mmCIF file of C-alpha atoms in Angstrom:
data_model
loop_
_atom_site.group_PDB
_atom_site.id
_atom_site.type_symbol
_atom_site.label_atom_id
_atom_site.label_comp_id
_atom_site.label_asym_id
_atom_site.label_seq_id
_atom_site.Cartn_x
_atom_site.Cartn_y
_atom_site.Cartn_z
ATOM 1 C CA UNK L 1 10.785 36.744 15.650
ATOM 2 C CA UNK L 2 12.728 33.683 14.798
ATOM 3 C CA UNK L 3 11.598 31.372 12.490
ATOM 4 C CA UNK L 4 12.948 28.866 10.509
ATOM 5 C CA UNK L 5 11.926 25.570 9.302
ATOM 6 C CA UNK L 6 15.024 23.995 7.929
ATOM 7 C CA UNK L 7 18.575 24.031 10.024
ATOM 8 C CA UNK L 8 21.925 22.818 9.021
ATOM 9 C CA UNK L 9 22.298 19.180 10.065
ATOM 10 C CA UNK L 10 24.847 18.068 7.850
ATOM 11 C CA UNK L 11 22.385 16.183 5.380
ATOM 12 C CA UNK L 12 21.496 19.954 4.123
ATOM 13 C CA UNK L 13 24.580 21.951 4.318
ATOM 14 C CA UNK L 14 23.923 22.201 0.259
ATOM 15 C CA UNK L 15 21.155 24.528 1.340
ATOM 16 C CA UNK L 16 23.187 26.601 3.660
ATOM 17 C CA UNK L 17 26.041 26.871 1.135
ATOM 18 C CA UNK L 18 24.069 28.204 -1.651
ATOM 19 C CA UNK L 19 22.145 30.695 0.950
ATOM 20 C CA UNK L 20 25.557 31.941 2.375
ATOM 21 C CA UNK L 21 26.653 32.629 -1.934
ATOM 22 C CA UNK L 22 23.199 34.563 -2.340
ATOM 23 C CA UNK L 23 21.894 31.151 -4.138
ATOM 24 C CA UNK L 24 18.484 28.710 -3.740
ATOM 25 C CA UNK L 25 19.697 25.102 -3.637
ATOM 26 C CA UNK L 26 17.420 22.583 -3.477
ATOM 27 C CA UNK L 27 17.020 18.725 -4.129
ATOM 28 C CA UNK L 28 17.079 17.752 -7.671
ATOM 29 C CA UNK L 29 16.890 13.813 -8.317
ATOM 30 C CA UNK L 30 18.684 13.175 -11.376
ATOM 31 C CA UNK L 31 16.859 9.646 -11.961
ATOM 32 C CA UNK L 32 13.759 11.578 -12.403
ATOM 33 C CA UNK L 33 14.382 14.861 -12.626
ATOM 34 C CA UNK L 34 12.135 15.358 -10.237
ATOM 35 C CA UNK L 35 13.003 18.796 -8.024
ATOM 36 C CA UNK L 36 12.326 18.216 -4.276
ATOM 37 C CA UNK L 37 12.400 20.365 -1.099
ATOM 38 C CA UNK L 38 15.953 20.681 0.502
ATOM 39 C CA UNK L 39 14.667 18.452 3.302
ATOM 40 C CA UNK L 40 13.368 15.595 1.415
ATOM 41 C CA UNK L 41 15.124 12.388 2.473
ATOM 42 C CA UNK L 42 14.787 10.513 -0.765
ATOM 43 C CA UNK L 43 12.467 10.721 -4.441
ATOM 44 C CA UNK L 44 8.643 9.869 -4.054
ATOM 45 C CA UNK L 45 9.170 9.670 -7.632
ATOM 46 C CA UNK L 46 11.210 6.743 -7.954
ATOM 47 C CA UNK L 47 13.191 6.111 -4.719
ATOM 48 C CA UNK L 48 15.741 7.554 -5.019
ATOM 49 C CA UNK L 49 17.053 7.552 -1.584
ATOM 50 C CA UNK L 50 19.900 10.287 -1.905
ATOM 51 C CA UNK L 51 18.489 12.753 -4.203
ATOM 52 C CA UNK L 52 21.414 15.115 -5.346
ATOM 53 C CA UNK L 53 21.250 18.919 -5.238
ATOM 54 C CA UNK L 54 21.128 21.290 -8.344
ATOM 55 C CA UNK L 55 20.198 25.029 -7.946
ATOM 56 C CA UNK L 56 16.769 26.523 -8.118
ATOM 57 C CA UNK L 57 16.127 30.130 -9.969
ATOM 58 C CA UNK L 58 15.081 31.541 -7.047
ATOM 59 C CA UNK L 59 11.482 32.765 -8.428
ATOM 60 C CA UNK L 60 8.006 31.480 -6.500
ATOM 61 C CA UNK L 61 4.770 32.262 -6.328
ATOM 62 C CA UNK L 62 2.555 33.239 -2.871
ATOM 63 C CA UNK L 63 0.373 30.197 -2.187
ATOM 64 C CA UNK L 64 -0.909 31.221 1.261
ATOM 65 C CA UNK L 65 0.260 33.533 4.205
ATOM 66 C CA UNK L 66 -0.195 34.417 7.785
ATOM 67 C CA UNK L 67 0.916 36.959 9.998
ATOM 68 C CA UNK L 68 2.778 35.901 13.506
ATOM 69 C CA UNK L 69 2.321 38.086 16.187
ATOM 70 C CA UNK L 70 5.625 37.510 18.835
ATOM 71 C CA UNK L 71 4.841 38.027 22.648
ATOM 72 C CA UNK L 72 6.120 40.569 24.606
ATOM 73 C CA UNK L 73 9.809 39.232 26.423
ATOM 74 C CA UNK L 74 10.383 39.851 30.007
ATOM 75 C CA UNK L 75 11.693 43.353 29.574
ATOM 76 C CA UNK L 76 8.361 44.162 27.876
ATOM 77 C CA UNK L 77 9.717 44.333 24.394
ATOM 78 C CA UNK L 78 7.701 43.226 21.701
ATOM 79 C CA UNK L 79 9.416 40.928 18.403
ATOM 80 C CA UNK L 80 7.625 42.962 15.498
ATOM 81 C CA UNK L 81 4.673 40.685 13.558
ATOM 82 C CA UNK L 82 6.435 38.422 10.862
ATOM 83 C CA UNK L 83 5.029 37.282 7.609
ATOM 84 C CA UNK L 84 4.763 33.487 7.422
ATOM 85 C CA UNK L 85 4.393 31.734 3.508
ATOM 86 C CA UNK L 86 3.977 28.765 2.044
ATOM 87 C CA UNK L 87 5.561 29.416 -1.855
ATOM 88 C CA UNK L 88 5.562 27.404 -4.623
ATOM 89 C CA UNK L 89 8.925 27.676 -6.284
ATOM 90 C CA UNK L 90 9.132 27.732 -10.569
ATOM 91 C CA UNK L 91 10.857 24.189 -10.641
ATOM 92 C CA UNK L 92 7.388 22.804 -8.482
ATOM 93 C CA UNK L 93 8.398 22.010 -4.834
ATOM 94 C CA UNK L 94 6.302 23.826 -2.185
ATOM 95 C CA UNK L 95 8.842 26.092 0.583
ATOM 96 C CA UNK L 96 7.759 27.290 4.091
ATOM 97 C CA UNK L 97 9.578 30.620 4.386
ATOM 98 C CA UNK L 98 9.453 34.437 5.975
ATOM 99 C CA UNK L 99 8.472 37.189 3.378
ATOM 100 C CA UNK L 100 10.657 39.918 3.543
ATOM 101 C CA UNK L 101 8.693 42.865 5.335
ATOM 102 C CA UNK L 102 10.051 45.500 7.745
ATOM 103 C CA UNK L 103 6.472 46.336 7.955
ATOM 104 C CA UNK L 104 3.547 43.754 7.347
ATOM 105 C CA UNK L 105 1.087 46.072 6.812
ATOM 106 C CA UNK L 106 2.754 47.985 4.149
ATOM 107 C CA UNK L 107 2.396 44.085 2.276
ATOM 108 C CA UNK L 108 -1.335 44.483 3.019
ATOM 109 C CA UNK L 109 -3.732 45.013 -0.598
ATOM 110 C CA UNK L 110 0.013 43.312 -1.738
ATOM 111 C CA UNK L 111 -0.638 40.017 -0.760
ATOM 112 C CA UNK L 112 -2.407 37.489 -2.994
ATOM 113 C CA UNK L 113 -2.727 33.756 -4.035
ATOM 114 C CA UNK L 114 -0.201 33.297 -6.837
ATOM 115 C CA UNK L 115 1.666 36.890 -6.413
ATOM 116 C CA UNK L 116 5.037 36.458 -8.061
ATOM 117 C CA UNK L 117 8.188 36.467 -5.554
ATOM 118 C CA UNK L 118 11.864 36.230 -6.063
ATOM 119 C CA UNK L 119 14.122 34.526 -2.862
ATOM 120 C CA UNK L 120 16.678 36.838 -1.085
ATOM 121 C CA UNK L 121 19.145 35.637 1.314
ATOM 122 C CA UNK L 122 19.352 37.844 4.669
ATOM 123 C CA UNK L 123 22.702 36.959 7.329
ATOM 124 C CA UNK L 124 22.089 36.340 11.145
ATOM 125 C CA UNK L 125 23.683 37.055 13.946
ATOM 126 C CA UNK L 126 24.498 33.064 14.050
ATOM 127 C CA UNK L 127 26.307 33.121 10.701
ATOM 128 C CA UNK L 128 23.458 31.185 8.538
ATOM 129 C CA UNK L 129 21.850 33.300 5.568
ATOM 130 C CA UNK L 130 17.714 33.168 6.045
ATOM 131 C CA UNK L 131 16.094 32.428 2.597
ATOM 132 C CA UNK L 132 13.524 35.031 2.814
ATOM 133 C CA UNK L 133 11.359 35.649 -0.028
ATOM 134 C CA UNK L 134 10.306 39.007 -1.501
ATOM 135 C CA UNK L 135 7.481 40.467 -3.765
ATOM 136 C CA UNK L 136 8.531 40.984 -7.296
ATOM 137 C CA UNK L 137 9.349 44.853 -8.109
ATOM 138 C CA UNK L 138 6.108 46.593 -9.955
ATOM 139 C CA UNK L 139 3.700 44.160 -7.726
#
C-alpha cells in the first residue's frame, strides 16, 4: 500500500536528501531553536518564515497507530495491511509515518503509547527513500 504524507516539491528536498544518505532531516529554526516538521512553512515560535534544516537523531516514540487494510486491485490481488503512526520524534515535532512491518500482526501485544522507535530509510521503485519507523530491538 502506498502511503506517504510528505513528497519532494523542491521546498523539502532537505528531507529527501537526508532519507536517500540513511539520515532524518527535519526543520530546525535557528532563531528559536525550535525543531519543526519537514513540512512546516515557517516558525510558530517566532516567525520565522524560512526555518533552516539541521538533522534529527532519528529516535521517536509511538503516540498512536492504525492498521490500513488496501482493497483488492482488478486482478484480485490484495496490497498487504500497513501500519499507520503518528510518532513523536526526541527533538519534539510530531511525524505521520509507516512502521516497518512485513507482518502487522507479528507488531500486535508490541504496540503501545510511548513504545520507543528508531527511523529507517527503505528505497522505492521511484527512487525516493520512505522514512519508515521501526520498534527499538529488545521491545
Amino acid at each position: 500500500m502506498d502511503i506517504g504524507v510528505l513528497r519532494r516539491d523542491g521546498r523539502t528536498d532537505p528531507f529527501f536528501d537526508g532519507t536517500a544518505a540513511g539520515r532524518l532531516v527535519v526543520r530546525r529554526c535557528a532563531a528559536c531553536d525550535r525543531w519543526l516538521a519537514p513540512d512546516a512553512g515557517g516558525c510558530p515560535g517566532c516567525g520565522d518564515e524560512d526555518p533552516g534544516w539541521a538533522e534529527a537523531s532519528g529516535a521517536a516514540t509511538l503516540v498512536t497507530w492504525t492498521v490500513t487494510h488496501g482493497r483488492p486491485a482488478g486482478d484480485g490481488t490484495v496490497p498487504p495491511p500497513a501500519v499507520l503512526a503518528l510518532v513523536e520524534l526526541a527533538e519534539g515535532p510530531w511525524l505521520h509515518a509507516r512502521l516497518d512491518a512485513a507482518d502487522p500482526a507479528a507488531l500486535r501485544g508490541r504496540l503501545r503509547e510511548g513504545l520507543p522507535l528508531t527511523a529507517v530509510f527503505v528505497p522505492t521503485e521511484q527512487g525516493e527513500a520512505h522514512l519508515l519507523f521501526r520498534p527499538e530491538q529488545g521491545d
